Amino acid sequence: MAATPQPRLYFRLHQSGLVEYEVNPGYREGAGDANFVLLKKKIKVRAEDVAEVIRLCEQQDFQGARNEYPAFQIWTDSSLQTTIVFTHNGREKKIVVNNYSETDQRNSSYYPASLIALLKKIEELRKSMLEYN
């Protein structure tokens, strides 16, 4: 029996530019369960990055996107569920994407262009945050 993976806060952006995210702790011999408790990190991103994320999420194809995208890729013994929640000016849009892979060439035929661009931007920002922290 396999344990259910814990949800991970991958990227939460506030309008102020504050980003919250979780990472795995470094492994420490004898630390037991502490080796598996995610660590919450915070960092500030540029106003230009915040504006770009807002712009992508306000696109018509993003706002009109389905609430859930079933997996079109079936992975062996694994799955990934990504939940995007955009709240701005009193509106909320929630999209659940299953088994999204940034490198799949078929993405453009399955997902809205602004959703793909948003996920790519988040990956870019997260990569730079992990290099910084």
Tab-separated table of N, CA and C in Angstrom:
chain	number	residue	atom	x	y	z
A	1	MET	N	0.846	-1.174	0.000
A	1	MET	CA	0.000	0.000	0.000
A	1	MET	C	0.895	1.243	0.000
A	2	ALA	N	0.626	2.131	-0.919
A	2	ALA	CA	1.416	3.357	-1.022
A	2	ALA	C	0.710	4.494	-0.290
A	3	ALA	N	1.503	5.333	0.306
A	3	ALA	CA	0.951	6.501	1.007
A	3	ALA	C	0.450	7.524	-0.008
A	4	THR	N	-0.594	8.229	0.346
A	4	THR	CA	-1.100	9.305	-0.495
A	4	THR	C	-0.133	10.478	-0.407
A	5	PRO	N	0.306	11.001	-1.558
A	5	PRO	CA	1.235	12.138	-1.490
A	5	PRO	C	0.551	13.368	-0.896
A	6	GLN	N	1.319	14.137	-0.165
A	6	GLN	CA	0.747	15.336	0.439
A	6	GLN	C	0.661	16.459	-0.589
A	7	PRO	N	-0.367	17.278	-0.493
A	7	PRO	CA	-0.439	18.437	-1.388
A	7	PRO	C	0.750	19.362	-1.125
A	8	ARG	N	1.198	20.017	-2.168
A	8	ARG	CA	2.343	20.923	-2.070
A	8	ARG	C	1.930	22.294	-2.594
A	9	LEU	N	2.255	23.317	-1.828
A	9	LEU	CA	2.057	24.687	-2.296
A	9	LEU	C	3.213	24.982	-3.242
A	10	TYR	N	2.929	24.944	-4.521
A	10	TYR	CA	3.978	25.079	-5.525
A	10	TYR	C	4.300	26.543	-5.804
A	11	PHE	N	3.247	27.389	-5.812
A	11	PHE	CA	3.448	28.793	-6.167
A	11	PHE	C	2.182	29.563	-5.823
A	12	ARG	N	2.260	30.477	-4.871
A	12	ARG	CA	1.134	31.364	-4.547
A	12	ARG	C	1.641	32.789	-4.665
A	13	LEU	N	1.085	33.522	-5.604
A	13	LEU	CA	1.501	34.897	-5.864
A	13	LEU	C	0.447	35.859	-5.343
A	14	HIS	N	0.894	36.813	-4.543
A	14	HIS	CA	0.022	37.883	-4.053
A	14	HIS	C	0.250	39.113	-4.930
A	15	GLN	N	-0.739	39.982	-5.016
A	15	GLN	CA	-0.619	41.175	-5.851
A	15	GLN	C	0.558	42.055	-5.421
A	16	SER	N	0.965	41.965	-4.179
A	16	SER	CA	2.104	42.736	-3.669
A	16	SER	C	3.435	42.247	-4.242
A	17	GLY	N	3.422	41.069	-4.869
A	17	GLY	CA	4.658	40.476	-5.384
A	17	GLY	C	5.208	39.387	-4.483
A	18	LEU	N	4.616	39.216	-3.306
A	18	LEU	CA	5.043	38.153	-2.405
A	18	LEU	C	4.658	36.805	-3.006
A	19	VAL	N	5.611	35.880	-3.036
A	19	VAL	CA	5.354	34.515	-3.492
A	19	VAL	C	5.633	33.577	-2.332
A	20	GLU	N	4.709	32.651	-2.103
A	20	GLU	CA	4.889	31.601	-1.108
A	20	GLU	C	4.973	30.278	-1.861
A	21	TYR	N	5.843	29.386	-1.378
A	21	TYR	CA	5.969	28.071	-1.997
A	21	TYR	C	6.595	27.114	-1.000
A	22	GLU	N	6.468	25.817	-1.259
A	22	GLU	CA	7.031	24.814	-0.365
A	22	GLU	C	8.102	24.009	-1.084
A	23	VAL	N	9.100	23.599	-0.304
A	23	VAL	CA	10.197	22.777	-0.823
A	23	VAL	C	10.442	21.616	0.130
A	24	ASN	N	11.106	20.598	-0.387
A	24	ASN	CA	11.521	19.490	0.467
A	24	ASN	C	12.634	19.963	1.390
A	25	PRO	N	12.671	19.457	2.606
A	25	PRO	CA	13.792	19.803	3.492
A	25	PRO	C	15.033	19.037	3.046
A	26	GLY	N	16.171	19.523	3.413
A	26	GLY	CA	17.389	18.750	3.178
A	26	GLY	C	17.369	17.522	4.077
A	27	TYR	N	17.900	16.428	3.592
A	27	TYR	CA	17.893	15.196	4.391
A	27	TYR	C	18.911	15.300	5.520
A	28	ARG	N	18.465	14.929	6.733
A	28	ARG	CA	19.358	14.912	7.895
A	28	ARG	C	19.280	13.528	8.529
A	29	GLU	N	20.402	12.903	8.680
A	29	GLU	CA	20.477	11.583	9.308
A	29	GLU	C	19.856	11.644	10.699
A	30	GLY	N	18.958	10.716	10.986
A	30	GLY	CA	18.348	10.634	12.308
A	30	GLY	C	17.211	11.609	12.550
A	31	ALA	N	16.838	12.404	11.553
A	31	ALA	CA	15.779	13.400	11.748
A	31	ALA	C	14.379	12.797	11.644
A	32	GLY	N	14.283	11.576	11.199
A	32	GLY	CA	12.986	10.903	11.122
A	32	GLY	C	12.001	11.613	10.224
A	33	ASP	N	10.776	11.796	10.733
A	33	ASP	CA	9.706	12.400	9.941
A	33	ASP	C	10.005	13.837	9.517
A	34	ALA	N	10.876	14.512	10.225
A	34	ALA	CA	11.219	15.898	9.858
A	34	ALA	C	11.818	15.967	8.455
A	35	ASN	N	12.359	14.859	7.975
A	35	ASN	CA	12.904	14.819	6.617
A	35	ASN	C	11.813	14.875	5.550
A	36	PHE	N	10.560	14.759	5.967
A	36	PHE	CA	9.464	14.698	5.009
A	36	PHE	C	8.450	15.821	5.182
A	37	VAL	N	8.726	16.760	6.076
A	37	VAL	CA	7.829	17.891	6.297
A	37	VAL	C	8.261	19.027	5.375
A	38	LEU	N	7.350	19.446	4.507
A	38	LEU	CA	7.672	20.505	3.560
A	38	LEU	C	7.957	21.817	4.285
A	39	LEU	N	8.896	22.579	3.742
A	39	LEU	CA	9.258	23.881	4.309
A	39	LEU	C	8.634	24.986	3.465
A	40	LYS	N	7.959	25.940	4.115
A	40	LYS	CA	7.367	27.064	3.395
A	40	LYS	C	8.411	28.163	3.248
A	41	LYS	N	8.532	28.662	2.032
A	41	LYS	CA	9.467	29.741	1.716
A	41	LYS	C	8.683	30.936	1.192
A	42	LYS	N	9.308	32.112	1.290
A	42	LYS	CA	8.706	33.340	0.768
A	42	LYS	C	9.779	34.127	0.033
A	43	ILE	N	9.360	34.780	-1.022
A	43	ILE	CA	10.263	35.635	-1.789
A	43	ILE	C	9.409	36.690	-2.494
A	44	LYS	N	10.020	37.766	-2.878
A	44	LYS	CA	9.310	38.842	-3.576
A	44	LYS	C	9.741	38.825	-5.046
A	45	VAL	N	8.768	38.971	-5.953
A	45	VAL	CA	9.083	39.056	-7.375
A	45	VAL	C	8.802	40.469	-7.869
A	46	ARG	N	9.301	40.759	-9.046
A	46	ARG	CA	9.175	42.098	-9.624
A	46	ARG	C	7.721	42.417	-9.987
A	47	ALA	N	7.387	43.685	-9.956
A	47	ALA	CA	6.039	44.139	-10.326
A	47	ALA	C	5.710	43.740	-11.763
A	48	GLU	N	6.713	43.703	-12.636
A	48	GLU	CA	6.503	43.308	-14.032
A	48	GLU	C	6.039	41.857	-14.124
A	49	ASP	N	6.576	41.005	-13.255
A	49	ASP	CA	6.166	39.602	-13.247
A	49	ASP	C	4.728	39.457	-12.760
A	50	VAL	N	4.371	40.216	-11.741
A	50	VAL	CA	2.990	40.199	-11.234
A	50	VAL	C	2.036	40.646	-12.343
A	51	ALA	N	2.389	41.725	-13.025
A	51	ALA	CA	1.541	42.251	-14.098
A	51	ALA	C	1.378	41.230	-15.222
A	52	GLU	N	2.440	40.507	-15.544
A	52	GLU	CA	2.351	39.500	-16.606
A	52	GLU	C	1.430	38.348	-16.208
A	53	VAL	N	1.536	37.893	-14.968
A	53	VAL	CA	0.657	36.818	-14.494
A	53	VAL	C	-0.801	37.282	-14.539
A	54	ILE	N	-1.067	38.483	-14.069
A	54	ILE	CA	-2.435	39.016	-14.104
A	54	ILE	C	-2.927	39.119	-15.541
A	55	ARG	N	-2.077	39.626	-16.423
A	55	ARG	CA	-2.460	39.768	-17.835
A	55	ARG	C	-2.828	38.412	-18.442
A	56	LEU	N	-2.023	37.392	-18.172
A	56	LEU	CA	-2.307	36.057	-18.716
A	56	LEU	C	-3.622	35.506	-18.173
A	57	CYS	N	-3.858	35.710	-16.882
A	57	CYS	CA	-5.073	35.176	-16.254
A	57	CYS	C	-6.329	35.935	-16.648
A	58	GLU	N	-6.171	37.140	-17.144
A	58	GLU	CA	-7.330	37.911	-17.583
A	58	GLU	C	-7.651	37.694	-19.057
A	59	GLN	N	-6.830	36.911	-19.751
A	59	GLN	CA	-7.085	36.630	-21.162
A	59	GLN	C	-8.422	35.911	-21.317
A	60	GLN	N	-9.083	36.168	-22.418
A	60	GLN	CA	-10.398	35.582	-22.661
A	60	GLN	C	-10.343	34.053	-22.667
A	61	ASP	N	-9.302	33.475	-23.268
A	61	ASP	CA	-9.244	32.008	-23.324
A	61	ASP	C	-8.979	31.395	-21.950
A	62	PHE	N	-8.286	32.121	-21.069
A	62	PHE	CA	-8.086	31.631	-19.703
A	62	PHE	C	-9.398	31.710	-18.928
A	63	GLN	N	-10.053	32.842	-18.998
A	63	GLN	CA	-11.317	33.020	-18.277
A	63	GLN	C	-12.397	32.061	-18.782
A	64	GLY	N	-12.314	31.692	-20.058
A	64	GLY	CA	-13.291	30.771	-20.639
A	64	GLY	C	-12.859	29.314	-20.586
A	65	ALA	N	-11.721	29.051	-19.968
A	65	ALA	CA	-11.197	27.679	-19.908
A	65	ALA	C	-12.111	26.785	-19.081
A	66	ARG	N	-12.021	25.491	-19.359
A	66	ARG	CA	-12.795	24.523	-18.574
A	66	ARG	C	-12.338	24.560	-17.122
A	67	ASN	N	-13.187	24.097	-16.233
A	67	ASN	CA	-12.825	24.032	-14.814
A	67	ASN	C	-11.866	22.889	-14.527
A	68	GLU	N	-11.904	21.844	-15.356
A	68	GLU	CA	-10.992	20.715	-15.156
A	68	GLU	C	-10.589	20.133	-16.501
A	69	TYR	N	-9.310	19.788	-16.591
A	69	TYR	CA	-8.763	19.120	-17.769
A	69	TYR	C	-8.315	17.732	-17.353
A	70	PRO	N	-9.037	16.690	-17.817
A	70	PRO	CA	-8.627	15.330	-17.487
A	70	PRO	C	-7.262	15.027	-18.105
A	71	ALA	N	-6.613	14.028	-17.574
A	71	ALA	CA	-5.298	13.638	-18.094
A	71	ALA	C	-5.442	13.137	-19.524
A	72	PHE	N	-4.672	13.699	-20.444
A	72	PHE	CA	-4.616	13.100	-21.770
A	72	PHE	C	-3.328	12.294	-21.913
A	73	GLN	N	-2.483	12.378	-20.909
A	73	GLN	CA	-1.299	11.521	-20.807
A	73	GLN	C	-1.521	10.605	-19.613
A	74	ILE	N	-1.355	9.332	-19.829
A	74	ILE	CA	-1.475	8.382	-18.731
A	74	ILE	C	-0.061	7.964	-18.350
A	75	TRP	N	0.320	8.252	-17.124
A	75	TRP	CA	1.661	7.931	-16.645
A	75	TRP	C	1.616	6.629	-15.859
A	76	THR	N	2.705	5.905	-15.888
A	76	THR	CA	2.801	4.646	-15.155
A	76	THR	C	3.090	4.926	-13.688
A	77	ASP	N	2.212	4.463	-12.822
A	77	ASP	CA	2.405	4.542	-11.372
A	77	ASP	C	2.578	5.952	-10.824
A	78	SER	N	2.083	6.957	-11.510
A	78	SER	CA	2.176	8.308	-10.962
A	78	SER	C	1.107	9.190	-11.592
A	79	SER	N	0.850	10.286	-10.947
A	79	SER	CA	-0.060	11.289	-11.495
A	79	SER	C	0.283	12.628	-10.852
A	80	LEU	N	-0.191	13.684	-11.472
A	80	LEU	CA	0.064	15.028	-10.974
A	80	LEU	C	-1.206	15.847	-11.173
A	81	GLN	N	-1.682	16.450	-10.124
A	81	GLN	CA	-2.848	17.319	-10.225
A	81	GLN	C	-2.417	18.733	-9.860
A	82	THR	N	-2.602	19.643	-10.797
A	82	THR	CA	-2.233	21.043	-10.614
A	82	THR	C	-3.510	21.865	-10.531
A	83	THR	N	-3.641	22.634	-9.462
A	83	THR	CA	-4.815	23.485	-9.286
A	83	THR	C	-4.378	24.937	-9.372
A	84	ILE	N	-4.997	25.665	-10.282
A	84	ILE	CA	-4.712	27.085	-10.467
A	84	ILE	C	-5.938	27.852	-9.985
A	85	VAL	N	-5.740	28.772	-9.061
A	85	VAL	CA	-6.834	29.624	-8.584
A	85	VAL	C	-6.387	31.068	-8.792
A	86	PHE	N	-7.140	31.794	-9.595
A	86	PHE	CA	-6.846	33.201	-9.860
A	86	PHE	C	-7.974	34.025	-9.257
A	87	THR	N	-7.636	34.856	-8.278
A	87	THR	CA	-8.603	35.743	-7.634
A	87	THR	C	-8.117	37.173	-7.831
A	88	HIS	N	-8.965	37.991	-8.452
A	88	HIS	CA	-8.566	39.368	-8.752
A	88	HIS	C	-9.830	40.198	-8.978
A	89	ASN	N	-9.858	41.383	-8.392
A	89	ASN	CA	-10.987	42.311	-8.559
A	89	ASN	C	-12.335	41.646	-8.274
A	90	GLY	N	-12.379	40.845	-7.220
A	90	GLY	CA	-13.632	40.232	-6.810
A	90	GLY	C	-14.076	39.037	-7.633
A	91	ARG	N	-13.261	38.599	-8.584
A	91	ARG	CA	-13.602	37.433	-9.406
A	91	ARG	C	-12.648	36.296	-9.082
A	92	GLU	N	-13.130	35.076	-9.294
A	92	GLU	CA	-12.263	33.912	-9.083
A	92	GLU	C	-12.437	32.939	-10.238
A	93	LYS	N	-11.320	32.414	-10.712
A	93	LYS	CA	-11.313	31.379	-11.746
A	93	LYS	C	-10.449	30.241	-11.227
A	94	LYS	N	-11.004	29.035	-11.219
A	94	LYS	CA	-10.270	27.859	-10.741
A	94	LYS	C	-10.198	26.838	-11.871
A	95	ILE	N	-8.988	26.339	-12.119
A	95	ILE	CA	-8.760	25.336	-13.158
A	95	ILE	C	-7.930	24.214	-12.552
A	96	VAL	N	-8.355	22.981	-12.767
A	96	VAL	CA	-7.597	21.810	-12.327
A	96	VAL	C	-7.067	21.116	-13.576
A	97	VAL	N	-5.762	20.899	-13.609
A	97	VAL	CA	-5.103	20.254	-14.745
A	97	VAL	C	-4.457	18.970	-14.242
A	98	ASN	N	-4.730	17.871	-14.922
A	98	ASN	CA	-4.195	16.571	-14.518
A	98	ASN	C	-3.083	16.120	-15.458
A	99	ASN	N	-1.956	15.722	-14.877
A	99	ASN	CA	-0.792	15.189	-15.602
A	99	ASN	C	-0.242	16.161	-16.643
A	100	TYR	N	-0.185	17.432	-16.309
A	100	TYR	CA	0.376	18.419	-17.239
A	100	TYR	C	1.882	18.231	-17.345
A	101	SER	N	2.371	18.234	-18.575
A	101	SER	CA	3.808	18.166	-18.833
A	101	SER	C	4.172	19.307	-19.774
A	102	GLU	N	5.017	20.195	-19.305
A	102	GLU	CA	5.396	21.382	-20.078
A	102	GLU	C	6.007	21.023	-21.428
A	103	THR	N	6.635	19.866	-21.523
A	103	THR	CA	7.357	19.498	-22.745
A	103	THR	C	6.508	18.764	-23.777
A	104	ASP	N	5.256	18.469	-23.475
A	104	ASP	CA	4.422	17.729	-24.429
A	104	ASP	C	4.051	18.622	-25.608
A	105	GLN	N	4.359	18.163	-26.802
A	105	GLN	CA	4.111	18.941	-28.021
A	105	GLN	C	2.618	19.099	-28.323
A	106	ARG	N	1.767	18.288	-27.710
A	106	ARG	CA	0.324	18.345	-27.978
A	106	ARG	C	-0.410	19.347	-27.094
A	107	ASN	N	0.283	20.003	-26.187
A	107	ASN	CA	-0.375	20.925	-25.249
A	107	ASN	C	-1.232	21.971	-25.949
A	108	SER	N	-0.717	22.530	-27.034
A	108	SER	CA	-1.437	23.621	-27.700
A	108	SER	C	-2.757	23.168	-28.313
A	109	SER	N	-2.921	21.872	-28.530
A	109	SER	CA	-4.194	21.389	-29.065
A	109	SER	C	-5.171	21.008	-27.950
A	110	TYR	N	-4.715	21.063	-26.708
A	110	TYR	CA	-5.540	20.606	-25.596
A	110	TYR	C	-5.850	21.708	-24.580
A	111	TYR	N	-4.910	22.634	-24.384
A	111	TYR	CA	-5.063	23.684	-23.370
A	111	TYR	C	-5.095	25.062	-24.029
A	112	PRO	N	-5.771	26.044	-23.411
A	112	PRO	CA	-5.741	27.417	-23.920
A	112	PRO	C	-4.311	27.979	-23.892
A	113	ALA	N	-3.999	28.809	-24.872
A	113	ALA	CA	-2.648	29.374	-24.990
A	113	ALA	C	-2.236	30.143	-23.734
A	114	SER	N	-3.158	30.894	-23.145
A	114	SER	CA	-2.798	31.680	-21.957
A	114	SER	C	-2.516	30.784	-20.754
A	115	LEU	N	-3.183	29.638	-20.649
A	115	LEU	CA	-2.917	28.697	-19.562
A	115	LEU	C	-1.524	28.095	-19.720
A	116	ILE	N	-1.170	27.726	-20.936
A	116	ILE	CA	0.179	27.197	-21.196
A	116	ILE	C	1.222	28.257	-20.862
A	117	ALA	N	0.987	29.492	-21.307
A	117	ALA	CA	1.933	30.583	-21.039
A	117	ALA	C	2.045	30.856	-19.540
A	118	LEU	N	0.929	30.788	-18.819
A	118	LEU	CA	0.945	30.999	-17.367
A	118	LEU	C	1.775	29.921	-16.677
A	119	LEU	N	1.535	28.666	-17.014
A	119	LEU	CA	2.282	27.573	-16.388
A	119	LEU	C	3.771	27.672	-16.708
A	120	LYS	N	4.090	28.115	-17.920
A	120	LYS	CA	5.496	28.309	-18.295
A	120	LYS	C	6.118	29.451	-17.482
A	121	LYS	N	5.381	30.544	-17.310
A	121	LYS	CA	5.870	31.687	-16.530
A	121	LYS	C	6.101	31.283	-15.078
A	122	ILE	N	5.181	30.514	-14.515
A	122	ILE	CA	5.332	30.058	-13.132
A	122	ILE	C	6.569	29.177	-12.998
A	123	GLU	N	6.798	28.288	-13.958
A	123	GLU	CA	8.003	27.444	-13.930
A	123	GLU	C	9.264	28.301	-13.977
A	124	GLU	N	9.243	29.307	-14.836
A	124	GLU	CA	10.391	30.216	-14.968
A	124	GLU	C	10.658	30.945	-13.645
A	125	LEU	N	9.608	31.476	-13.032
A	125	LEU	CA	9.759	32.191	-11.760
A	125	LEU	C	10.207	31.253	-10.648
A	126	ARG	N	9.621	30.075	-10.590
A	126	ARG	CA	9.984	29.126	-9.534
A	126	ARG	C	11.440	28.689	-9.682
A	127	LYS	N	11.869	28.456	-10.893
A	127	LYS	CA	13.266	28.066	-11.110
A	127	LYS	C	14.212	29.160	-10.611
A	128	SER	N	13.898	30.413	-10.918
A	128	SER	CA	14.763	31.508	-10.460
A	128	SER	C	14.698	31.656	-8.940
A	129	MET	N	13.536	31.381	-8.330
A	129	MET	CA	13.410	31.457	-6.870
A	129	MET	C	14.256	30.381	-6.204
A	130	LEU	N	14.229	29.170	-6.760
A	130	LEU	CA	14.996	28.073	-6.163
A	130	LEU	C	16.495	28.318	-6.285
A	131	GLU	N	16.913	28.963	-7.366
A	131	GLU	CA	18.328	29.311	-7.520
A	131	GLU	C	18.724	30.391	-6.522
A	132	TYR	N	17.795	31.314	-6.236
A	132	TYR	CA	18.063	32.421	-5.320
A	132	TYR	C	18.103	31.949	-3.876
A	133	ASN	N	17.124	31.107	-3.497
A	133	ASN	CA	17.040	30.633	-2.107
A	133	ASN	C	17.918	29.444	-1.945
